[in-house]
Amino acid sequence: MNRSEESYRRLWELDQRHVWHPFTQMKQWMAEPPVIIESAYGAILRDITGREYLDANSSIWTNLHGHRHPTITRAIKEQLDRIAHSSFLGLSNVPAIELAAQLVAIAPRDDRRALTRVFYSDDGSTAMEVAIKMALQYWQHRGQPQRQRFLAFTEAYHGDTLGAVSVGGIRLFHDVFRPLTFPVQRIRNLAELPDRADDVAAVCIEPLIQGAAGMRLWPAGLLRDLRAWCDRSGVLLIADEVMTGFGRTGKMFACEHEHVVPDFLALAKGLTGGYLPLAATLTTEEIFNAFLGEYHEFKTFFHGHSYTGNQLGCAAALANLRVFQEERTLEKLPALAEQMRRRLAPLRDQPGVLDVRQCGFIGAVEVGPFPLEAQMGARICWVMRDHGVLTRPIGNVVVLMPPYCVTPAQLDHIFDALERALTVCLSAPAR
Ligand code: PLP
């Protein structure tokens, strides 16, 4: 056994003995040799044995410009030489202030609304918790405490903390926790919006595309029509751009496609380019102003986390935005999306493929009909892994969303692996 095999065995054993992985059936996990990542560069992840894989889902939809990008790596190291973290409670810090100003500058705005205030938290779930809690408290300050009801879409996914689970609609993930959540009116489409909404605080949506639902696209215009309904009924609009933000749909933010400015914009994942956990909930001056008052009025937003406004995360996020400018990232996206479109198109005709979907540089191939127990999506991904490509399915949907630094040859490699895996798995589905 050479040294890398030795350390692989040691870590595998420790992982088996002590680690509990997220969204993972651990019995199945413990029966398989795991991929243990040690390093990475660009779109490539390298495991501890030296094997390389293309990161075809951008490390669960977080990475944008590739791993170990010199600009982001340097920014984090330089920040580390100053300070890693100080509290944001009663103190401010340099990168958090700079980042807030830059996020406000790039956020969607129109004549009616601008997102001028930034509240930091740690991940996508907490960005949504913040929006939900702010919306509820806002209506109390505005003298409309009856506005307590939230609307959300069936199949929505907004994260795993309890507020985010409450507005979530994926039965497999969320039903077990229902006893702990608040009631939410779940709608499938805009026809199900209530006629009377004077008790509704806010409606949550993943703009353009529902991610964890299996990359399901909304009909064009739905987001714009929802904004119009919110304006008519006085309901606040919470746009969850945790997955769609930062270029994934072809524009900086998905809301821009339909010229929509939400009342809350939840950002995480790509905010730091996929380097560190950081989230931001952006909102309007109107919402912010409602929380202003004398100390003794206790209009304060009583919410915050130990690592709110963390300097390392904010430095990474600033560097991420710098890369967007220096590398003209948004201008590169149409060519990437076009190559993805070309490679996805023929898969539509493959027997066993139910649907092929794309939104910007997000691709999805749905196979079926197979019962979830058949784990067909996972099996396809296992074969792709054997061909040096890592991604994670959502049920029977294989997700393809590599970092924007992926080369044309690498993107072809990802689709070649997918094609081979589909051929192997769909021609012998009962294997
Ligand atoms: N919102 C959306 C749309 C997401 O896709 C996710 C995660 O996939 C979340 C929220 C939760 O983000 P996190 O896992 O960072 O808590």
Short mmCIF file of C-alpha atoms and ligand atoms in Angstrom, two decimals:
data_model
loop_
_atom_site.label_atom_id
_atom_site.label_comp_id
_atom_site.label_asym_id
_atom_site.label_seq_id
_atom_site.Cartn_x
_atom_site.Cartn_y
_atom_site.Cartn_z
CA MET A 1 0.00 0.00 0.00
CA ASN A 2 1.52 3.37 -0.98
CA ARG A 3 1.21 6.49 1.17
CA SER A 4 -1.84 7.92 -0.59
CA GLU A 5 -3.67 4.58 -0.33
CA GLU A 6 -2.74 4.43 3.33
CA SER A 7 -4.08 7.87 4.08
CA TYR A 8 -7.19 7.13 2.00
CA ARG A 9 -7.88 4.01 4.11
CA ARG A 10 -7.32 5.92 7.34
CA LEU A 11 -9.65 8.78 6.38
CA TRP A 12 -12.29 6.42 5.00
CA GLU A 13 -12.32 4.55 8.28
CA LEU A 14 -12.59 7.77 10.30
CA ASP A 15 -15.35 9.06 8.02
CA GLN A 16 -17.25 5.79 8.53
CA ARG A 17 -16.81 5.97 12.27
CA HIS A 18 -17.53 9.65 12.97
CA VAL A 19 -19.11 11.60 10.12
CA TRP A 20 -22.78 12.12 9.28
CA HIS A 21 -23.23 13.50 5.76
CA PRO A 22 -26.06 15.84 4.68
CA PHE A 23 -29.03 14.53 2.65
CA THR A 24 -27.36 11.12 2.69
CA GLN A 25 -28.63 7.65 3.58
CA MET A 26 -25.67 6.76 5.75
CA LYS A 27 -26.24 2.99 5.53
CA GLN A 28 -25.71 3.18 1.78
CA TRP A 29 -22.84 5.65 2.21
CA MET A 30 -20.99 3.33 4.55
CA ALA A 31 -21.22 0.46 2.07
CA GLU A 32 -19.33 2.35 -0.65
CA PRO A 33 -15.79 3.71 -0.88
CA PRO A 34 -16.17 7.51 -0.74
CA VAL A 35 -14.50 10.12 -2.91
CA ILE A 36 -12.38 12.15 -0.48
CA ILE A 37 -11.49 15.52 -1.99
CA GLU A 38 -8.10 16.95 -1.16
CA SER A 39 -7.53 19.81 -3.60
CA ALA A 40 -8.84 21.50 -6.70
CA TYR A 41 -8.06 23.93 -9.52
CA GLY A 42 -10.36 25.56 -12.04
CA ALA A 43 -13.26 23.23 -12.79
CA ILE A 44 -11.38 20.19 -11.46
CA LEU A 45 -11.59 18.48 -8.08
CA ARG A 46 -8.79 16.13 -7.07
CA ASP A 47 -9.26 13.34 -4.55
CA ILE A 48 -6.75 12.13 -2.03
CA THR A 49 -5.54 9.35 -4.31
CA GLY A 50 -4.76 11.88 -7.05
CA ARG A 51 -7.77 11.10 -9.23
CA GLU A 52 -9.29 14.10 -10.95
CA TYR A 53 -12.95 14.85 -11.63
CA LEU A 54 -14.80 17.67 -13.36
CA ASP A 55 -16.96 19.55 -10.87
CA ALA A 56 -20.12 19.38 -12.97
CA ASN A 57 -22.46 20.83 -10.35
CA SER A 58 -20.08 23.53 -9.11
CA SER A 59 -19.89 21.95 -5.65
CA ILE A 60 -23.65 22.05 -5.12
CA TRP A 61 -24.26 25.20 -7.18
CA THR A 62 -21.82 27.43 -5.32
CA ASN A 63 -18.66 27.80 -7.39
CA LEU A 64 -18.61 30.36 -10.20
CA HIS A 65 -15.12 31.15 -11.50
CA GLY A 66 -13.42 27.88 -10.58
CA HIS A 67 -11.49 26.57 -7.61
CA ARG A 68 -8.37 28.37 -6.38
CA HIS A 69 -8.99 31.38 -8.57
CA PRO A 70 -5.95 33.60 -7.85
CA THR A 71 -8.01 36.78 -7.29
CA ILE A 72 -10.34 35.22 -4.73
CA THR A 73 -7.63 33.14 -3.05
CA ARG A 74 -5.39 36.21 -2.72
CA ALA A 75 -8.22 38.36 -1.33
CA ILE A 76 -8.97 35.77 1.37
CA LYS A 77 -5.28 35.41 2.27
CA GLU A 78 -4.80 39.18 2.45
CA GLN A 79 -7.89 39.54 4.61
CA LEU A 80 -6.62 36.74 6.85
CA ASP A 81 -3.44 38.77 7.41
CA ARG A 82 -5.59 41.62 8.75
CA ILE A 83 -8.40 39.88 10.65
CA ALA A 84 -10.54 36.78 10.15
CA HIS A 85 -13.59 37.81 12.11
CA SER A 86 -14.96 40.36 14.53
CA SER A 87 -18.55 40.73 15.67
CA PHE A 88 -21.01 42.73 13.56
CA LEU A 89 -23.11 43.39 16.67
CA GLY A 90 -22.38 47.00 17.62
CA LEU A 91 -19.33 47.06 15.34
CA SER A 92 -18.80 47.37 11.64
CA ASN A 93 -15.95 46.23 9.41
CA VAL A 94 -14.26 47.25 6.19
CA PRO A 95 -15.14 44.49 3.69
CA ALA A 96 -18.75 44.17 4.94
CA ILE A 97 -19.37 47.87 4.32
CA GLU A 98 -17.69 47.81 0.90
CA LEU A 99 -19.61 44.70 -0.10
CA ALA A 100 -22.98 46.12 0.97
CA ALA A 101 -22.40 49.17 -1.24
CA GLN A 102 -21.40 46.98 -4.19
CA LEU A 103 -24.36 44.63 -3.81
CA VAL A 104 -26.73 47.60 -3.72
CA ALA A 105 -25.08 48.95 -6.88
CA ILE A 106 -25.65 45.73 -8.87
CA ALA A 107 -29.05 44.76 -7.42
CA PRO A 108 -32.14 45.06 -9.63
CA ARG A 109 -33.89 48.45 -9.37
CA ASP A 110 -36.57 50.41 -11.20
CA ASP A 111 -38.48 53.66 -10.77
CA ARG A 112 -40.60 52.24 -7.96
CA ARG A 113 -38.14 50.23 -5.94
CA ALA A 114 -34.46 49.94 -5.10
CA LEU A 115 -32.78 47.39 -2.84
CA THR A 116 -30.64 49.67 -0.72
CA ARG A 117 -30.13 47.74 2.51
CA VAL A 118 -28.08 44.60 3.12
CA PHE A 119 -28.51 42.24 6.07
CA TYR A 120 -25.83 39.55 6.27
CA SER A 121 -26.18 35.96 7.43
CA ASP A 122 -24.48 32.65 6.73
CA ASP A 123 -26.18 30.58 4.04
CA GLY A 124 -29.20 30.36 1.77
CA SER A 125 -31.53 29.09 4.47
CA THR A 126 -30.70 31.93 6.83
CA ALA A 127 -30.99 34.52 4.05
CA MET A 128 -34.58 33.29 3.65
CA GLU A 129 -35.23 33.19 7.42
CA VAL A 130 -34.19 36.82 7.58
CA ALA A 131 -36.54 37.82 4.74
CA ILE A 132 -39.47 35.92 6.30
CA LYS A 133 -38.95 37.38 9.77
CA MET A 134 -38.39 40.90 8.45
CA ALA A 135 -41.58 40.71 6.38
CA LEU A 136 -43.64 39.63 9.38
CA GLN A 137 -42.20 42.27 11.70
CA TYR A 138 -42.50 44.96 9.03
CA TRP A 139 -46.27 44.55 8.96
CA GLN A 140 -46.43 44.81 12.74
CA HIS A 141 -44.54 48.10 12.57
CA ARG A 142 -46.82 49.30 9.80
CA GLY A 143 -49.91 48.71 11.95
CA GLN A 144 -51.12 45.71 9.96
CA PRO A 145 -50.35 42.85 12.36
CA GLN A 146 -53.02 40.69 10.72
CA ARG A 147 -50.65 40.24 7.76
CA GLN A 148 -49.13 37.02 9.01
CA ARG A 149 -49.85 34.56 6.25
CA PHE A 150 -47.13 33.46 3.82
CA LEU A 151 -47.67 32.11 0.34
CA ALA A 152 -45.22 29.76 -1.33
CA PHE A 153 -45.14 27.43 -4.29
CA THR A 154 -45.54 23.68 -4.31
CA GLU A 155 -42.17 21.98 -4.89
CA ALA A 156 -40.35 25.08 -3.62
CA TYR A 157 -37.05 24.71 -1.81
CA HIS A 158 -35.77 27.56 0.31
CA GLY A 159 -33.44 25.74 2.71
CA ASP A 160 -33.45 23.55 5.79
CA THR A 161 -33.94 25.83 8.78
CA LEU A 162 -37.51 25.79 10.07
CA GLY A 163 -38.77 29.02 8.52
CA ALA A 164 -37.30 27.97 5.19
CA VAL A 165 -38.83 24.50 5.61
CA SER A 166 -42.21 26.12 6.36
CA VAL A 167 -42.23 27.82 2.96
CA GLY A 168 -40.71 24.73 1.33
CA GLY A 169 -42.96 22.39 -0.62
CA ILE A 170 -40.94 19.26 -1.36
CA ARG A 171 -42.87 16.56 0.45
CA LEU A 172 -39.98 14.09 0.64
CA PHE A 173 -37.76 16.61 2.45
CA HIS A 174 -40.29 18.69 4.32
CA ASP A 175 -43.30 16.63 5.42
CA VAL A 176 -41.50 14.97 8.33
CA PHE A 177 -40.83 18.39 9.89
CA ARG A 178 -44.35 19.82 9.41
CA PRO A 179 -45.17 19.57 13.15
CA LEU A 180 -42.41 22.14 13.74
CA THR A 181 -43.33 24.60 11.00
CA PHE A 182 -45.84 27.44 10.61
CA PRO A 183 -48.76 27.01 8.19
CA VAL A 184 -48.23 28.32 4.68
CA GLN A 185 -50.63 28.52 1.77
CA ARG A 186 -49.02 26.56 -1.02
CA ILE A 187 -49.95 27.43 -4.58
CA ARG A 188 -49.12 25.69 -7.85
CA ASN A 189 -49.58 28.67 -10.12
CA LEU A 190 -50.86 32.23 -10.14
CA ALA A 191 -54.46 31.11 -10.69
CA GLU A 192 -54.34 29.86 -7.10
CA LEU A 193 -53.40 33.22 -5.62
CA PRO A 194 -56.06 34.21 -3.08
CA ASP A 195 -58.67 36.88 -3.94
CA ARG A 196 -58.38 38.40 -0.49
CA ALA A 197 -54.81 39.02 0.56
CA ASP A 198 -55.11 41.58 3.35
CA ASP A 199 -53.83 38.99 5.82
CA VAL A 200 -50.86 37.96 3.63
CA ALA A 201 -47.41 39.18 4.63
CA ALA A 202 -45.36 37.92 1.70
CA VAL A 203 -45.01 35.43 -1.11
CA CYS A 204 -41.78 33.51 -1.72
CA ILE A 205 -40.53 32.40 -5.11
CA GLU A 206 -37.44 31.00 -6.75
CA PRO A 207 -37.41 33.28 -9.82
CA LEU A 208 -37.43 31.68 -13.29
CA ILE A 209 -36.55 28.17 -12.13
CA GLN A 210 -37.19 25.96 -9.11
CA GLY A 211 -33.85 24.32 -8.31
CA ALA A 212 -34.27 21.45 -5.87
CA ALA A 213 -37.66 20.63 -7.42
CA GLY A 214 -35.60 19.23 -10.30
CA MET A 215 -34.73 22.39 -12.26
CA ARG A 216 -38.35 23.15 -13.20
CA LEU A 217 -38.79 26.30 -15.26
CA TRP A 218 -41.61 28.75 -14.64
CA PRO A 219 -43.62 29.90 -17.66
CA ALA A 220 -42.25 33.16 -19.08
CA GLY A 221 -43.95 36.15 -17.50
CA LEU A 222 -45.00 34.39 -14.28
CA LEU A 223 -42.55 36.34 -12.14
CA ARG A 224 -43.62 39.65 -13.67
CA ASP A 225 -47.30 38.79 -13.15
CA LEU A 226 -46.61 37.79 -9.55
CA ARG A 227 -44.91 41.16 -8.97
CA ALA A 228 -47.99 42.90 -10.43
CA TRP A 229 -50.29 40.89 -8.14
CA CYS A 230 -48.12 41.79 -5.13
CA ASP A 231 -48.32 45.46 -6.08
CA ARG A 232 -52.11 45.30 -6.39
CA SER A 233 -52.60 43.45 -3.12
CA GLY A 234 -49.88 45.09 -1.04
CA VAL A 235 -48.10 41.75 -0.47
CA LEU A 236 -44.30 41.69 -0.21
CA LEU A 237 -42.33 39.69 -2.76
CA ILE A 238 -39.41 37.56 -1.51
CA ALA A 239 -37.15 36.47 -4.37
CA ASP A 240 -34.92 33.55 -3.44
CA GLU A 241 -31.93 33.89 -5.77
CA VAL A 242 -29.73 31.63 -3.67
CA MET A 243 -29.27 29.36 -6.69
CA THR A 244 -30.05 31.70 -9.59
CA GLY A 245 -28.01 34.70 -8.46
CA PHE A 246 -24.65 35.74 -9.89
CA GLY A 247 -25.04 34.88 -13.54
CA ARG A 248 -26.45 31.34 -13.46
CA THR A 249 -29.46 32.26 -15.60
CA GLY A 250 -27.44 34.43 -18.00
CA LYS A 251 -28.00 37.73 -16.19
CA MET A 252 -26.54 38.79 -12.87
CA PHE A 253 -29.90 38.11 -11.21
CA ALA A 254 -32.82 36.06 -12.55
CA CYS A 255 -35.30 38.83 -11.64
CA GLU A 256 -33.70 41.01 -14.33
CA HIS A 257 -35.09 38.75 -17.09
CA GLU A 258 -38.59 39.99 -16.25
CA HIS A 259 -37.62 43.47 -15.02
CA VAL A 260 -38.78 42.61 -11.53
CA VAL A 261 -37.54 44.25 -8.37
CA PRO A 262 -38.54 42.20 -5.33
CA ASP A 263 -38.99 43.59 -1.82
CA PHE A 264 -36.45 41.07 -0.54
CA LEU A 265 -33.63 39.43 -2.46
CA ALA A 266 -32.00 36.39 -0.80
CA LEU A 267 -28.42 35.69 -1.90
CA ALA A 268 -25.89 33.04 -0.82
CA LYS A 269 -24.06 30.17 -2.62
CA GLY A 270 -22.32 32.11 -5.44
CA LEU A 271 -22.03 35.29 -3.37
CA THR A 272 -18.47 34.35 -2.39
CA GLY A 273 -17.80 32.58 -5.69
CA GLY A 274 -18.30 29.34 -3.76
CA TYR A 275 -15.39 29.89 -1.36
CA LEU A 276 -16.93 30.63 2.02
CA PRO A 277 -20.36 30.53 3.62
CA LEU A 278 -21.92 33.99 3.48
CA ALA A 279 -25.42 35.20 2.70
CA ALA A 280 -27.16 38.51 2.24
CA THR A 281 -30.79 39.57 2.34
CA LEU A 282 -31.30 42.80 0.43
CA THR A 283 -34.34 44.97 1.01
CA THR A 284 -35.77 48.42 0.38
CA GLU A 285 -35.45 51.67 2.28
CA GLU A 286 -39.18 51.48 2.97
CA ILE A 287 -38.85 48.19 4.84
CA PHE A 288 -35.73 49.43 6.62
CA ASN A 289 -37.38 52.68 7.72
CA ALA A 290 -40.27 50.83 9.34
CA PHE A 291 -37.79 49.35 11.84
CA LEU A 292 -36.48 52.77 12.93
CA GLY A 293 -37.62 54.09 16.31
CA GLU A 294 -36.52 55.01 19.79
CA TYR A 295 -34.64 52.32 21.68
CA HIS A 296 -37.52 51.78 24.11
CA GLU A 297 -39.97 51.16 21.26
CA PHE A 298 -38.11 47.91 20.53
CA LYS A 299 -38.67 48.07 16.79
CA THR A 300 -35.25 46.50 16.40
CA PHE A 301 -34.86 43.49 14.14
CA PHE A 302 -33.87 41.01 16.81
CA HIS A 303 -31.93 38.58 14.65
CA GLY A 304 -28.26 37.92 14.03
CA HIS A 305 -25.62 35.23 13.97
CA SER A 306 -22.18 35.03 15.54
CA TYR A 307 -20.54 35.23 12.12
CA THR A 308 -22.80 37.92 10.61
CA GLY A 309 -20.73 40.12 8.31
CA ASN A 310 -17.70 37.83 8.53
CA GLN A 311 -14.68 39.59 7.03
CA LEU A 312 -13.23 36.59 5.20
CA GLY A 313 -16.56 35.87 3.51
CA CYS A 314 -17.04 39.52 2.58
CA ALA A 315 -13.49 39.76 1.19
CA ALA A 316 -14.17 36.66 -0.93
CA ALA A 317 -17.45 38.16 -2.15
CA LEU A 318 -15.74 41.44 -3.11
CA ALA A 319 -13.12 39.47 -5.03
CA ASN A 320 -15.88 37.44 -6.69
CA LEU A 321 -17.49 40.66 -7.97
CA ARG A 322 -14.09 41.91 -9.12
CA VAL A 323 -13.62 38.75 -11.20
CA PHE A 324 -17.03 39.36 -12.81
CA GLN A 325 -15.68 42.74 -13.97
CA GLU A 326 -12.11 41.81 -14.83
CA GLU A 327 -13.04 38.68 -16.76
CA ARG A 328 -16.29 40.08 -18.20
CA THR A 329 -17.93 36.94 -16.94
CA LEU A 330 -21.48 37.82 -17.96
CA GLU A 331 -20.29 38.28 -21.54
CA LYS A 332 -18.82 34.75 -21.54
CA LEU A 333 -22.05 33.10 -20.47
CA PRO A 334 -23.98 33.05 -23.79
CA ALA A 335 -21.28 30.92 -25.46
CA LEU A 336 -21.25 28.47 -22.54
CA ALA A 337 -25.06 28.27 -22.56
CA GLU A 338 -25.02 27.74 -26.33
CA GLN A 339 -22.59 24.83 -26.07
CA MET A 340 -24.74 23.35 -23.32
CA ARG A 341 -27.82 23.75 -25.53
CA ARG A 342 -26.08 21.99 -28.44
CA ARG A 343 -25.09 19.03 -26.26
CA LEU A 344 -28.42 18.76 -24.45
CA ALA A 345 -30.58 18.82 -27.59
CA PRO A 346 -29.88 15.28 -28.93
CA LEU A 347 -30.49 13.76 -25.48
CA ARG A 348 -34.16 14.61 -25.82
CA ASP A 349 -34.59 11.73 -28.31
CA GLN A 350 -32.83 9.13 -26.21
CA PRO A 351 -35.23 6.39 -24.97
CA GLY A 352 -35.71 6.74 -21.23
CA VAL A 353 -35.14 10.50 -21.26
CA LEU A 354 -38.38 12.23 -20.25
CA ASP A 355 -37.30 15.83 -20.53
CA VAL A 356 -34.32 18.08 -21.04
CA ARG A 357 -34.37 21.54 -19.47
CA GLN A 358 -32.07 24.52 -19.55
CA CYS A 359 -32.03 27.98 -18.04
CA GLY A 360 -28.88 29.97 -18.78
CA PHE A 361 -25.97 27.81 -17.69
CA ILE A 362 -28.13 25.38 -15.73
CA GLY A 363 -28.89 22.11 -17.50
CA ALA A 364 -31.04 19.18 -16.41
CA VAL A 365 -31.89 15.80 -17.87
CA GLU A 366 -34.89 13.99 -16.42
CA VAL A 367 -35.10 10.23 -16.94
CA GLY A 368 -38.01 7.95 -16.29
CA PRO A 369 -40.47 6.91 -15.42
CA PHE A 370 -38.50 5.10 -12.72
CA PRO A 371 -39.56 4.75 -9.08
CA LEU A 372 -37.36 6.81 -6.74
CA GLU A 373 -36.24 3.54 -5.12
CA ALA A 374 -34.50 2.57 -8.37
CA GLN A 375 -32.11 5.50 -7.75
CA MET A 376 -31.73 5.95 -11.48
CA GLY A 377 -30.47 9.52 -11.20
CA ALA A 378 -27.84 8.40 -8.70
CA ARG A 379 -26.85 5.44 -10.86
CA ILE A 380 -26.30 7.68 -13.84
CA CYS A 381 -24.14 9.94 -11.68
CA TRP A 382 -22.12 6.94 -10.41
CA VAL A 383 -21.29 5.96 -13.98
CA MET A 384 -20.40 9.58 -14.77
CA ARG A 385 -18.08 9.51 -11.77
CA ASP A 386 -16.32 6.49 -13.27
CA HIS A 387 -15.73 8.71 -16.31
CA GLY A 388 -14.23 11.49 -14.20
CA VAL A 389 -17.29 13.72 -13.75
CA LEU A 390 -18.96 14.57 -10.44
CA THR A 391 -22.52 15.77 -10.11
CA ARG A 392 -25.45 15.03 -7.85
CA PRO A 393 -28.92 14.08 -9.02
CA ILE A 394 -32.26 15.29 -7.72
CA GLY A 395 -34.30 12.09 -7.85
CA ASN A 396 -34.44 11.17 -11.53
CA VAL A 397 -32.99 14.49 -12.67
CA VAL A 398 -29.29 14.80 -13.49
CA VAL A 399 -28.10 18.37 -12.93
CA LEU A 400 -25.34 19.98 -15.01
CA MET A 401 -24.06 23.35 -13.90
CA PRO A 402 -20.27 23.57 -14.04
CA PRO A 403 -18.27 26.63 -13.02
CA TYR A 404 -18.06 29.40 -15.63
CA CYS A 405 -14.33 28.73 -16.08
CA VAL A 406 -15.05 25.33 -17.66
CA THR A 407 -13.32 25.01 -21.05
CA PRO A 408 -15.20 23.88 -24.18
CA ALA A 409 -13.25 20.58 -24.06
CA GLN A 410 -14.16 20.06 -20.40
CA LEU A 411 -17.81 20.79 -21.08
CA ASP A 412 -17.74 18.27 -23.92
CA HIS A 413 -16.14 15.75 -21.56
CA ILE A 414 -19.02 16.26 -19.09
CA PHE A 415 -21.61 15.61 -21.80
CA ASP A 416 -19.66 12.65 -23.22
CA ALA A 417 -19.71 11.11 -19.74
CA LEU A 418 -23.41 11.84 -19.41
CA GLU A 419 -24.16 10.25 -22.78
CA ARG A 420 -22.22 7.12 -21.87
CA ALA A 421 -23.92 6.91 -18.49
CA LEU A 422 -27.37 7.29 -20.03
CA THR A 423 -26.59 4.54 -22.53
CA VAL A 424 -25.32 2.18 -19.83
CA CYS A 425 -28.10 2.84 -17.32
CA LEU A 426 -31.10 3.27 -19.58
CA SER A 427 -30.36 0.25 -21.75
CA ALA A 428 -30.15 -1.98 -18.67
CA PRO A 429 -32.34 -0.16 -16.13
CA ALA A 430 -32.88 -3.19 -13.90
CA ARG A 431 -29.18 -3.95 -13.57
N1 PLP B 1 -32.81 28.58 -1.65
C1 PLP B 1 -32.56 27.93 -2.80
C2 PLP B 1 -33.27 28.34 -4.05
C3 PLP B 1 -31.65 26.87 -2.83
O1 PLP B 1 -31.43 26.22 -3.98
C4 PLP B 1 -31.00 26.51 -1.63
C5 PLP B 1 -30.04 25.40 -1.60
O2 PLP B 1 -29.92 24.62 -2.50
C6 PLP B 1 -31.28 27.22 -0.47
C7 PLP B 1 -32.19 28.25 -0.51
C8 PLP B 1 -30.61 26.86 0.82
O3 PLP B 1 -29.30 27.27 0.80
P1 PLP B 1 -28.22 26.68 1.85
O4 PLP B 1 -28.06 25.25 1.51
O5 PLP B 1 -27.01 27.51 1.61
O6 PLP B 1 -28.81 26.90 3.21
#
